[in-house]
CSV table of C-alpha atoms and ligand atoms in Angstrom, one decimal:
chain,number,residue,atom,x,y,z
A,6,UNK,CA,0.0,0.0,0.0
A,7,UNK,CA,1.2,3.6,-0.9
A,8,UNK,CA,0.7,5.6,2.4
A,9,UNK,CA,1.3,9.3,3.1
A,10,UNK,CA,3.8,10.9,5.0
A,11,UNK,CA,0.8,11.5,7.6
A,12,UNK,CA,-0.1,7.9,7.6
A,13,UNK,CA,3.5,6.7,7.7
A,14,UNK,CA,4.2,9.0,10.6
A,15,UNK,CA,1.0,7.2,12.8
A,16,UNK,CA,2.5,4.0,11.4
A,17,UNK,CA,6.1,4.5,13.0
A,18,UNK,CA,4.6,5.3,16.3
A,19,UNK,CA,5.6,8.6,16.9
A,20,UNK,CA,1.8,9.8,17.5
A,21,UNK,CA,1.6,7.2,20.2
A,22,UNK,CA,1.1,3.5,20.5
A,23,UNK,CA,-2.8,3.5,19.8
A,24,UNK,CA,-2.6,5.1,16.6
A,25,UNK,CA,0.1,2.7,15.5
A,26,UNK,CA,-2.0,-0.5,16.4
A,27,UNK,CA,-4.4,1.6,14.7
A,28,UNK,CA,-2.6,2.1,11.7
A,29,UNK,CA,-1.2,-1.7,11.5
A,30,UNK,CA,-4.7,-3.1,11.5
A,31,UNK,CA,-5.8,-1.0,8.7
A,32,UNK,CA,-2.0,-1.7,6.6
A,33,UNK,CA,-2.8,-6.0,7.3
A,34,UNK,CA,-6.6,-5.2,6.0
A,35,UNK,CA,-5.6,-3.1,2.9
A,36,UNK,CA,-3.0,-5.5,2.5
A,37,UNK,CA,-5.8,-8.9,2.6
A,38,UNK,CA,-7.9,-7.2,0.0
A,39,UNK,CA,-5.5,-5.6,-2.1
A,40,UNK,CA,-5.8,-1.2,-1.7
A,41,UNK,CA,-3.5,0.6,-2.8
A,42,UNK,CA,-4.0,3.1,-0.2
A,43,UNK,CA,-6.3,4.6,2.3
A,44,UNK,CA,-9.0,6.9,2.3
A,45,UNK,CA,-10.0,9.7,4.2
A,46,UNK,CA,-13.2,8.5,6.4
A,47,UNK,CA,-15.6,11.0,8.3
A,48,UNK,CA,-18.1,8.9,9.9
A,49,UNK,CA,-17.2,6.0,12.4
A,50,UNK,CA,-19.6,3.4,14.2
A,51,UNK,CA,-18.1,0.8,16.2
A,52,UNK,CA,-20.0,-2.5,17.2
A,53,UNK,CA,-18.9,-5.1,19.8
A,54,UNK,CA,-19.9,-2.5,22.6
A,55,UNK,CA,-22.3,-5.4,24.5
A,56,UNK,CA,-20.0,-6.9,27.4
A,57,UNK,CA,-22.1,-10.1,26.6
A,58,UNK,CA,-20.6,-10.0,23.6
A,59,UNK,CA,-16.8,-8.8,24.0
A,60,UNK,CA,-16.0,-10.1,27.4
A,61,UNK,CA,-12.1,-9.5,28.9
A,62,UNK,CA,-10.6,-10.2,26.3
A,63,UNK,CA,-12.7,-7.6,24.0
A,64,UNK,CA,-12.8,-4.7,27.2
A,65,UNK,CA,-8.3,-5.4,27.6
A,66,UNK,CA,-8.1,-4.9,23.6
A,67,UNK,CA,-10.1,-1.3,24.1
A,68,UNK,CA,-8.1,-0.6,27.4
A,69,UNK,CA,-5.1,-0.7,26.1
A,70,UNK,CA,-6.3,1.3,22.9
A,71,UNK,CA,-7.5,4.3,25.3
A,72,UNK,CA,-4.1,3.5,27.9
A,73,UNK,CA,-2.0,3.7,24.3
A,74,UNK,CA,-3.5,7.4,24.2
A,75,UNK,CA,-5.9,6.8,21.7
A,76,UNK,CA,-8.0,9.2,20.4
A,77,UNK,CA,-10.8,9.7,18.0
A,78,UNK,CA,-9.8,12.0,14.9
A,79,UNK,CA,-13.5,11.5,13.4
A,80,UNK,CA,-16.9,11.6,14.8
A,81,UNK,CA,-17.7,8.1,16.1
A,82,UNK,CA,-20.7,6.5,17.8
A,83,UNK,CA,-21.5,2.6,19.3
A,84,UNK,CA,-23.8,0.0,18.8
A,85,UNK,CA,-26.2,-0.7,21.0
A,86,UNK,CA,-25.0,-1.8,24.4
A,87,UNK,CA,-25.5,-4.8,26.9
A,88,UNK,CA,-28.3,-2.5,29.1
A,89,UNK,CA,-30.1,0.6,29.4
A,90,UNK,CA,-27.6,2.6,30.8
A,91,UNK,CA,-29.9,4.4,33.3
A,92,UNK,CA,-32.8,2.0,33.5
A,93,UNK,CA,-30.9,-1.1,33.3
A,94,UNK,CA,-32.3,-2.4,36.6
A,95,UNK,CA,-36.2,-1.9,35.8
A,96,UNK,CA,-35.1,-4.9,33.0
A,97,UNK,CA,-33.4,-7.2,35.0
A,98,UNK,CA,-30.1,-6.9,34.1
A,99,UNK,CA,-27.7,-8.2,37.3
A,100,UNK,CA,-25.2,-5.5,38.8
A,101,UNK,CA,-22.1,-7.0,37.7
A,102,UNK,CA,-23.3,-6.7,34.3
A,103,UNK,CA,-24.1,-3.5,34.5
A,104,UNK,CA,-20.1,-2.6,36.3
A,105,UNK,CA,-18.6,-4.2,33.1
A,106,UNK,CA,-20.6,-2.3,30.7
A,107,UNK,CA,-19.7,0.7,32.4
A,108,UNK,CA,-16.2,-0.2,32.3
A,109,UNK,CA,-16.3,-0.7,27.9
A,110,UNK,CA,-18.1,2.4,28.1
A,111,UNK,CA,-15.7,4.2,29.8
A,112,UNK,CA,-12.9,3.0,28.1
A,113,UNK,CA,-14.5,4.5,24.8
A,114,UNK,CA,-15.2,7.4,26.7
A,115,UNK,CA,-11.8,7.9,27.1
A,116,UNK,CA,-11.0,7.8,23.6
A,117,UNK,CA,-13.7,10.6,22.5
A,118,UNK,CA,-15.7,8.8,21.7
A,119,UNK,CA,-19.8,9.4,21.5
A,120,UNK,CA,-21.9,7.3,23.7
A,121,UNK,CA,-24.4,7.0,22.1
A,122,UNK,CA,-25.2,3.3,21.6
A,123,UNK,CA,-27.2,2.7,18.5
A,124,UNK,CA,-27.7,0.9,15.1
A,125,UNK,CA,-29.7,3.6,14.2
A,126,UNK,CA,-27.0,6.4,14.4
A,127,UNK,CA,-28.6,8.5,11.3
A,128,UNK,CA,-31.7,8.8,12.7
A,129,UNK,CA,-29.8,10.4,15.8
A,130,UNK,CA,-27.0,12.9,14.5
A,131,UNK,CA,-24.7,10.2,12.8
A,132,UNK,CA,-26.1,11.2,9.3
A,133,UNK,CA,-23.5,11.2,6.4
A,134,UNK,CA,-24.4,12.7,2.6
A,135,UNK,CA,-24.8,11.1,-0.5
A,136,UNK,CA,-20.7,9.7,-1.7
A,137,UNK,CA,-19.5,10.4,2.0
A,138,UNK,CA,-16.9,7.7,2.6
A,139,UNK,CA,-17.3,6.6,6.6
A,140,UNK,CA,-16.4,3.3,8.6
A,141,UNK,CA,-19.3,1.2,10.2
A,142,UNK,CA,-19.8,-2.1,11.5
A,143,UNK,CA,-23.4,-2.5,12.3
A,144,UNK,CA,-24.7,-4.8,9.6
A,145,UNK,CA,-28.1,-2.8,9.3
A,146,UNK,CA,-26.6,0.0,9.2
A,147,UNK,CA,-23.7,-0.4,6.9
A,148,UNK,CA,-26.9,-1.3,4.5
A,149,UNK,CA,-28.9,1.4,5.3
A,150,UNK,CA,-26.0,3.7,4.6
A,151,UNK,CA,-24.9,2.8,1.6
A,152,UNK,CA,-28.0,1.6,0.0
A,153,UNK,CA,-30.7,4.5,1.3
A,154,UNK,CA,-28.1,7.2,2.2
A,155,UNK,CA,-25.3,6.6,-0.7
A,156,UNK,CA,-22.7,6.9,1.6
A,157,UNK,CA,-20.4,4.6,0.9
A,158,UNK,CA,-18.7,1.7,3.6
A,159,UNK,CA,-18.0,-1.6,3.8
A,160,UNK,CA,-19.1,-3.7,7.0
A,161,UNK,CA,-16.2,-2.9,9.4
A,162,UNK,CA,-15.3,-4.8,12.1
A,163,UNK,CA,-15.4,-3.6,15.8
A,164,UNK,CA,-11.5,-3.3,15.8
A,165,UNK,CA,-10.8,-1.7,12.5
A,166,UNK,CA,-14.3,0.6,12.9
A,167,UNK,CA,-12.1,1.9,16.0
A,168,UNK,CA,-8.6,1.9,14.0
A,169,UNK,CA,-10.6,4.2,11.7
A,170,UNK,CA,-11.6,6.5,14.0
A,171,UNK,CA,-8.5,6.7,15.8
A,172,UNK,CA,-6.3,7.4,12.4
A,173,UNK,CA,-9.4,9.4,10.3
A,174,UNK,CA,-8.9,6.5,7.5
A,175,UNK,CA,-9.7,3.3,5.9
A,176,UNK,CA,-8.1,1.4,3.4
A,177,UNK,CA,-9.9,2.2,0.0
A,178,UNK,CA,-10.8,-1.6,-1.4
A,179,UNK,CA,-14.9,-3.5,-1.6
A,180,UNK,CA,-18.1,-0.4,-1.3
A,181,UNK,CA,-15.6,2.6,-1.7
A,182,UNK,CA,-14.7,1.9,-5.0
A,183,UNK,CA,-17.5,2.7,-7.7
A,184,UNK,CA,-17.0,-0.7,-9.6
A,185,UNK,CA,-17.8,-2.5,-6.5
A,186,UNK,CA,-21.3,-1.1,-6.0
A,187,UNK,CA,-22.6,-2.6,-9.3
A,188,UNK,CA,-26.3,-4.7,-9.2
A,189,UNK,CA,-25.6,-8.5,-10.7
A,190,UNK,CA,-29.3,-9.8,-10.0
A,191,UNK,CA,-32.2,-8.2,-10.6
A,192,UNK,CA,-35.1,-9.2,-8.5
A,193,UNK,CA,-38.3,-7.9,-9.8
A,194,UNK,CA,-41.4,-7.7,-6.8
A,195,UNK,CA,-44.6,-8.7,-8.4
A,196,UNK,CA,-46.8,-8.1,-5.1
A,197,UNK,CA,-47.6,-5.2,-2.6
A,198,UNK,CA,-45.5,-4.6,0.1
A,199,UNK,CA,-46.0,-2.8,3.4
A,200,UNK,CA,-45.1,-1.9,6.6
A,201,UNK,CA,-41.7,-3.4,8.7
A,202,UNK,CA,-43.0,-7.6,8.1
A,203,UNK,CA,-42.9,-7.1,4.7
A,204,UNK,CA,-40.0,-5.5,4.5
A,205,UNK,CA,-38.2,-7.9,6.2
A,206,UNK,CA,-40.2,-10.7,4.4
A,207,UNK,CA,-38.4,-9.3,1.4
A,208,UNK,CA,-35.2,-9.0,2.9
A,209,UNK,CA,-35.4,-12.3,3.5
A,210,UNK,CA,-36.6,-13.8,0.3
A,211,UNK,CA,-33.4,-12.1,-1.4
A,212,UNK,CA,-31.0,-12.7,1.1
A,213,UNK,CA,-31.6,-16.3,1.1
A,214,UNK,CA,-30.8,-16.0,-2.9
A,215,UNK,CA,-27.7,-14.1,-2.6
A,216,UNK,CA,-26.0,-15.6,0.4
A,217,UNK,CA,-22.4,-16.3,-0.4
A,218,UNK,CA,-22.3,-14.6,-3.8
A,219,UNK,CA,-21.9,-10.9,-2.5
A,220,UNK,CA,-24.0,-10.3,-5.3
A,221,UNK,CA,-25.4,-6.7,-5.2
A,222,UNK,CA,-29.4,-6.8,-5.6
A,223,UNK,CA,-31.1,-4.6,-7.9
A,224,UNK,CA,-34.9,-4.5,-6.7
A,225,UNK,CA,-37.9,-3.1,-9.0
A,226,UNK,CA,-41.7,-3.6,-8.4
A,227,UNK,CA,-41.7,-1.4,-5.1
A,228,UNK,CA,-43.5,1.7,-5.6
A,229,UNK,CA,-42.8,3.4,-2.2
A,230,UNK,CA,-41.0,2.8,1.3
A,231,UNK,CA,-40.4,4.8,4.1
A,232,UNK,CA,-37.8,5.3,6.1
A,233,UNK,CA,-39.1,2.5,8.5
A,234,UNK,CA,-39.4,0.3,5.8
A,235,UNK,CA,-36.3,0.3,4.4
A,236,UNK,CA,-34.3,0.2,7.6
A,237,UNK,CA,-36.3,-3.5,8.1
A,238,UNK,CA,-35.5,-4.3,4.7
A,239,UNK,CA,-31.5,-3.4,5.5
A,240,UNK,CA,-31.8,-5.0,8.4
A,241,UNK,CA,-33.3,-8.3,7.0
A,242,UNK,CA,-30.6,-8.5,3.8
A,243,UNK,CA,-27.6,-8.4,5.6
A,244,UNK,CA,-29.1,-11.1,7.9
A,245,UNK,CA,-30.1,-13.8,5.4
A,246,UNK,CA,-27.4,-12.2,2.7
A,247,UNK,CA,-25.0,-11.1,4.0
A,248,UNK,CA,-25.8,-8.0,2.1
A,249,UNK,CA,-23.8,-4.7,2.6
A,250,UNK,CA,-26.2,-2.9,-0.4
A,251,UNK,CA,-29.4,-2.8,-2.6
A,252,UNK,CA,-30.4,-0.4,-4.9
A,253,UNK,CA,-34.7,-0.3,-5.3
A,254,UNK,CA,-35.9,1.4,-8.8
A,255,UNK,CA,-36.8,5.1,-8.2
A,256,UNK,CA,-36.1,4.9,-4.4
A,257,UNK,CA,-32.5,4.5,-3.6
A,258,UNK,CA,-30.4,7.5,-5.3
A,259,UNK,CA,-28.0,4.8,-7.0
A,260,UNK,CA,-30.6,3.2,-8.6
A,261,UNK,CA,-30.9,5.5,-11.3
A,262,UNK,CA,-27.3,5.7,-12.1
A,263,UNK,CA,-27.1,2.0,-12.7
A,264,UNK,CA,-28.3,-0.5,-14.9
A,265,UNK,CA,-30.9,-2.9,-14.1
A,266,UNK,CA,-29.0,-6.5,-14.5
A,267,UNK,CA,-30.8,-8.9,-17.0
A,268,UNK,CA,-30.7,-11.6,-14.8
A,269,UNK,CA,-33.8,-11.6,-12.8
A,270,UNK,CA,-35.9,-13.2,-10.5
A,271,UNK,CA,-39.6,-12.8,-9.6
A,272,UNK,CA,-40.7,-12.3,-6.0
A,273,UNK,CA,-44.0,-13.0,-5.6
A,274,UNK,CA,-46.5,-13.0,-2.2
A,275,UNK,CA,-46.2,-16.4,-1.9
A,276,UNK,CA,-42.0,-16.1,-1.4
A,277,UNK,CA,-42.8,-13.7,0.9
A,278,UNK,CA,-45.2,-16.0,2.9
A,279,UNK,CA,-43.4,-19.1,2.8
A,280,UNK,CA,-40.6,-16.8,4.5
A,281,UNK,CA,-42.3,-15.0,6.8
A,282,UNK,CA,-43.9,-18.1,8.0
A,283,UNK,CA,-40.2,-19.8,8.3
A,284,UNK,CA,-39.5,-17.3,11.3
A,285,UNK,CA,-42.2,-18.6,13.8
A,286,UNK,CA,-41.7,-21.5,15.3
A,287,UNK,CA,-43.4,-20.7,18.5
A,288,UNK,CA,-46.8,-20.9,20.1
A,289,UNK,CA,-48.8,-17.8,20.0
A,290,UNK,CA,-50.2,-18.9,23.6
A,291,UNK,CA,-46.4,-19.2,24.7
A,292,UNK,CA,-45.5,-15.6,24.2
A,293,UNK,CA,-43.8,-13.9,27.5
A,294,UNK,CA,-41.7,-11.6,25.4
A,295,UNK,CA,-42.3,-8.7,23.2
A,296,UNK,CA,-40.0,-6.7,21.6
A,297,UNK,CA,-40.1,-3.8,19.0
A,298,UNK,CA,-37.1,-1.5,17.9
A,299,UNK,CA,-34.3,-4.1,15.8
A,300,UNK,CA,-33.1,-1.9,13.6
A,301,UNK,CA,-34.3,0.7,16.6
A,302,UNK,CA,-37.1,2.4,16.6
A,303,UNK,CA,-37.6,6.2,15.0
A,304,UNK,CA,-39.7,8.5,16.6
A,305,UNK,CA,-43.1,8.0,14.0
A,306,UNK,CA,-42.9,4.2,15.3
A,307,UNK,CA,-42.9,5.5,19.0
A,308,UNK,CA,-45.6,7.7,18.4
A,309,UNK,CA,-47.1,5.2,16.4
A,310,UNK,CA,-47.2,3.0,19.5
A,311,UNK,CA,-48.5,5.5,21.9
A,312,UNK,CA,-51.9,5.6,19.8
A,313,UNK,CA,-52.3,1.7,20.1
A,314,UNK,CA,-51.0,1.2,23.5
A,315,UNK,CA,-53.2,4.6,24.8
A,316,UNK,CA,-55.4,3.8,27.9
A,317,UNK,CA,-54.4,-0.6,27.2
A,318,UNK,CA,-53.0,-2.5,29.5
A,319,UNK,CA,-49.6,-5.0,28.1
A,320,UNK,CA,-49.6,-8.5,29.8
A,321,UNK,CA,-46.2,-9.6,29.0
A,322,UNK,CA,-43.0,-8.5,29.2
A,323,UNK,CA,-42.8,-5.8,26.6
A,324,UNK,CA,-39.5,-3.7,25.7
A,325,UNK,CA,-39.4,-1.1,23.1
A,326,UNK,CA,-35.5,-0.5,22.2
A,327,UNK,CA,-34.4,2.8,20.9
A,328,UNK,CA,-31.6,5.6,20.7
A,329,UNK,CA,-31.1,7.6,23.8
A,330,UNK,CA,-32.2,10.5,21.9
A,331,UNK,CA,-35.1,9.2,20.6
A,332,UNK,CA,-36.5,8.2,23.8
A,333,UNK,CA,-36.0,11.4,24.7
A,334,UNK,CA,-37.7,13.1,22.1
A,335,UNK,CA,-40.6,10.8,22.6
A,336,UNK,CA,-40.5,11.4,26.6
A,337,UNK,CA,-40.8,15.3,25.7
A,338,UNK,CA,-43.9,14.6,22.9
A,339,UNK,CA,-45.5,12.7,25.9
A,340,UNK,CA,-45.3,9.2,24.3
A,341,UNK,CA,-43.4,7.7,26.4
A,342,UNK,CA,-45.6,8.3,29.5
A,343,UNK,CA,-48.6,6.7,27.2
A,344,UNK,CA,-46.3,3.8,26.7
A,345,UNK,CA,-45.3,3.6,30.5
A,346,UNK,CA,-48.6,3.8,32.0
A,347,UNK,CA,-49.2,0.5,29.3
A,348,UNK,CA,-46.5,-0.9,31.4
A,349,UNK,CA,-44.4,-1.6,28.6
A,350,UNK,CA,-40.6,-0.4,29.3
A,351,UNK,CA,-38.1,1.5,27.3
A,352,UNK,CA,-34.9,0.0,26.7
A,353,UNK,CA,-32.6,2.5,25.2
A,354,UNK,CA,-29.2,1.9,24.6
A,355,UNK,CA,-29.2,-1.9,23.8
A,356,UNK,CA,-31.3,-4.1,21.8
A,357,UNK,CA,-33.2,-8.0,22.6
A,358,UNK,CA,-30.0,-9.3,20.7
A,359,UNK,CA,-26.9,-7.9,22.8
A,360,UNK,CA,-28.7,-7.8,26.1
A,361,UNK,CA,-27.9,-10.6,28.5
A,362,UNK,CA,-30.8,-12.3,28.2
A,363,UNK,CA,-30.4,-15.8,27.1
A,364,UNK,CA,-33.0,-18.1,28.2
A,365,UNK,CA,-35.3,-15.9,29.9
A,366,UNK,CA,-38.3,-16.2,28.2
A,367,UNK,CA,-39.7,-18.7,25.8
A,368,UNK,CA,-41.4,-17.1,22.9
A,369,UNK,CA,-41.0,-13.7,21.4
A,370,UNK,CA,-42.9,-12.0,19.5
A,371,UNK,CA,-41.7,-9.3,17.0
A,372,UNK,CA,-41.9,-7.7,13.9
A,373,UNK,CA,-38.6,-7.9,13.1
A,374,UNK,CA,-37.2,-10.5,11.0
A,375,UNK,CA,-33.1,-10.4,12.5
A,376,UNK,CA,-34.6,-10.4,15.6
A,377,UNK,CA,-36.5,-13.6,14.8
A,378,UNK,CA,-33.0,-14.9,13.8
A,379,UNK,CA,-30.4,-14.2,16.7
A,380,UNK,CA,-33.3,-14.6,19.2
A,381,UNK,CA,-33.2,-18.1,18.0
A,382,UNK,CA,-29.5,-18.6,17.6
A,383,UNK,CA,-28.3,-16.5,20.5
A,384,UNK,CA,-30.6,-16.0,23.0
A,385,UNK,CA,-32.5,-19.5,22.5
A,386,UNK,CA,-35.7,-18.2,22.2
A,387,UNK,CA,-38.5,-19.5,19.9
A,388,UNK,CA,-40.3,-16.8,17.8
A,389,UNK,CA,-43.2,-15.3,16.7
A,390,UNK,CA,-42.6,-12.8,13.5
A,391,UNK,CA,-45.7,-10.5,13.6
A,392,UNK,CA,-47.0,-7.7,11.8
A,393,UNK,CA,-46.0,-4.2,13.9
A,394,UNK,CA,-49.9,-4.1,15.1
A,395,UNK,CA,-49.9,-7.7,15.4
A,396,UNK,CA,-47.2,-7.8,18.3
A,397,UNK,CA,-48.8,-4.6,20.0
A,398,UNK,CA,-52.3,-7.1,20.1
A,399,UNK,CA,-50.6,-9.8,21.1
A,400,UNK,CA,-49.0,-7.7,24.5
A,401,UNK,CA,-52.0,-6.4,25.4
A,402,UNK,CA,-54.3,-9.6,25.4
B,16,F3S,FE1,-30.0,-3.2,16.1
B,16,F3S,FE2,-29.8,-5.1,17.9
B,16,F3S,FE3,-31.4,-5.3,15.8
B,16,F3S,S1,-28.2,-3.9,17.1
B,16,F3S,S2,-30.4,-4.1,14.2
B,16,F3S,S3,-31.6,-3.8,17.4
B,16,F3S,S4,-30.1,-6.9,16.7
């Protein structure tokens, strides 16, 4: 790789032993997938903030990054975390959890970093432009951005999201390079599609199709999609795809620049069924767990809840996960005291995913189709995938 006399310097060490590491992670990276050099980035999102997740050995590799004098050269926010960082005990989470989160936390603290712990980080400040090249690792996210957004990223890891905030760069190689962002498959929708289960339906149907070929999907037949939408959709094809971008005929702002591939493939209601129907293995009378807000939830889905759960009672142990500062938007609208008073509980911060909670309940039901999946893999849960209004009936019956 050709560096700069800037990027040499932070190679050699001489702006401090963080910034080297920093710098040799992203030189062994470049190096694996052939760049020639590195880019400027100016965006970072870091996942692997859950202690469920990194453990010791993650929290010692961010210690000594922040003891090495580390220091963010870009603004850069986190993934969701283990807990709610100040309601963590209203959802169960034991205190010795909650000490080692604090303790990842404050080791990115240390490095300037944002705490703000979200896979949502454009709906809360962390919004790059259209050809903006940035450094995330949330798979939702990464899809969101480069698909909806146009920025343009590949699906960083937790370690080299941080080496390029801590250097400003990222080696130039996969979704930064123009060539790389080309549609191979066209997948033509020949039925309606609406709301967050369909999305994620969808998300489904082609991710199934495209895992392992990195092949980027080119998707026609949708004629709208809101912002809601397409983060499920995100969400749901880098599940089942792997999928780091889409483009969607006069939606995404790629889409027109590109030519639709002339291989194709129909998706029909009936995909989208068999799919959906593939992520509920559970009992509908077995359901002790509710969960809305994977990719989190925007502020129109929290008011959108208030209005069903107004002046109901929930039944089941319901959490609603969202950015810090969309809870807080909601607590000034007066939603969340609606939602409260439902006795459903906010969990900001984290997620049903990264949250300690494996083996705590039996069934969940959700509208979200990667929730469907890890709450399965991860947290051994069985599943009920639900239309939004569907999960919201089943909490308060
Ligand atoms: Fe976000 Fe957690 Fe889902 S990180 S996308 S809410 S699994």
């Amino acid at each position: 790789m050709h560096l700069t006399p800037e990027e040499n310097d932070m190679l050699s060490g001489s702006q401090g032993r963080a910034t080297q590491k920093a710098m040799q992670i992203l030189v062994a990276l470049g190096e694996i997938y052939a760049a020639t050099r590195c880019i400027p980035v100016s965006s970072v999102q870091v996942a692997g903030v859950s202690y469920d997740n990194l453990g010791e050995a993650g929290l010692a590799f961010l210690s000594e990054m922040a003891d090495g004098g580390g220091r963010v050269r870009v603004p850069t926010t986190l993934n969701p975390a283990g807990m709610d960082i100040e309601n963590w005990r209203a959802l169960g989470i034991p205190p010795d959890f909650a000490e080692n989160q604090r303790r990842v936390l404050r080791a990115f603290s240390r490095m300037g970093v944002t705490i703000t712990c979200t896979c949502t980080p454009y709906l809360v400040g962390n919004l790059p432009s259209f050809g903006e090249h940035i450094a995330w690792s949330e798979s939702s996210a990464v899809c969101y951005a480069n698909s909806v957004l146009g920025a343009r990223t590949n699906r960083e890891g937790g370690p080299s999201a941080l080496a390029s905030a801590l250097t400003g760069r990222t080696p130039e190689y996969g979704f930064h390079l123009p060539q790389m962002r080309l549609p191979e498959l066209t997948f033509e929708v020949q039925a309606h599609v609406s709301g967050t289960y369909d999305f994620g339906a969808l998300g489904k149907v082609i991710g199934e199709h495209i895992q392992g070929t990195k092949a980027v999907p080119y998707i026609s037949g949708v004629q709208a999609a809101s912002l809601e939408e397409l983060k499920s959709l995100s969400a749901s094809l880098a599940t089942f795809g792997g999928a780091a971008l889409f483009h969607m005929a006069g939606i995404t702002p790629e889409a027109g620049m590109v030519t639709p591939p002339d291989k194709r493939r129909h998706v029909t209601r009936s995909d989208l069924d068999v799919e959906a129907q593939s992520l509920t293995d559970g009992d509908e009378g077995e359901i002790d767990f509710v969960s809305l807000g994977c990719p989190h939830l925007s502020i129109t889905e929290i008011e959108h809840l208030a209005r069903l759960l107004e002046g109901k009672l929930v039944k089941k142990e319901f959490w609603i996960t969202t950015a810090r500062a969309t809870k807080n938007d909601s607590d000034q609208l007066g939603y969340t005291a609606i939602i409260e008073a439902a006795g459903a509980k906010f969990a900001a911060d984290t997620c049903c995913v990264v949250a300690p909670i494996q083996g705590r309940f039996t069934v969940m039901a959700t509208d979200s189709a990667k929730a469907c999946y890890y709450a399965s893999g991860k947290n051994r849960f069985k599943t009920s995938f639900l239309p939004f209004e569907e999960v919201v009936r089943q909490a308060i019956e």
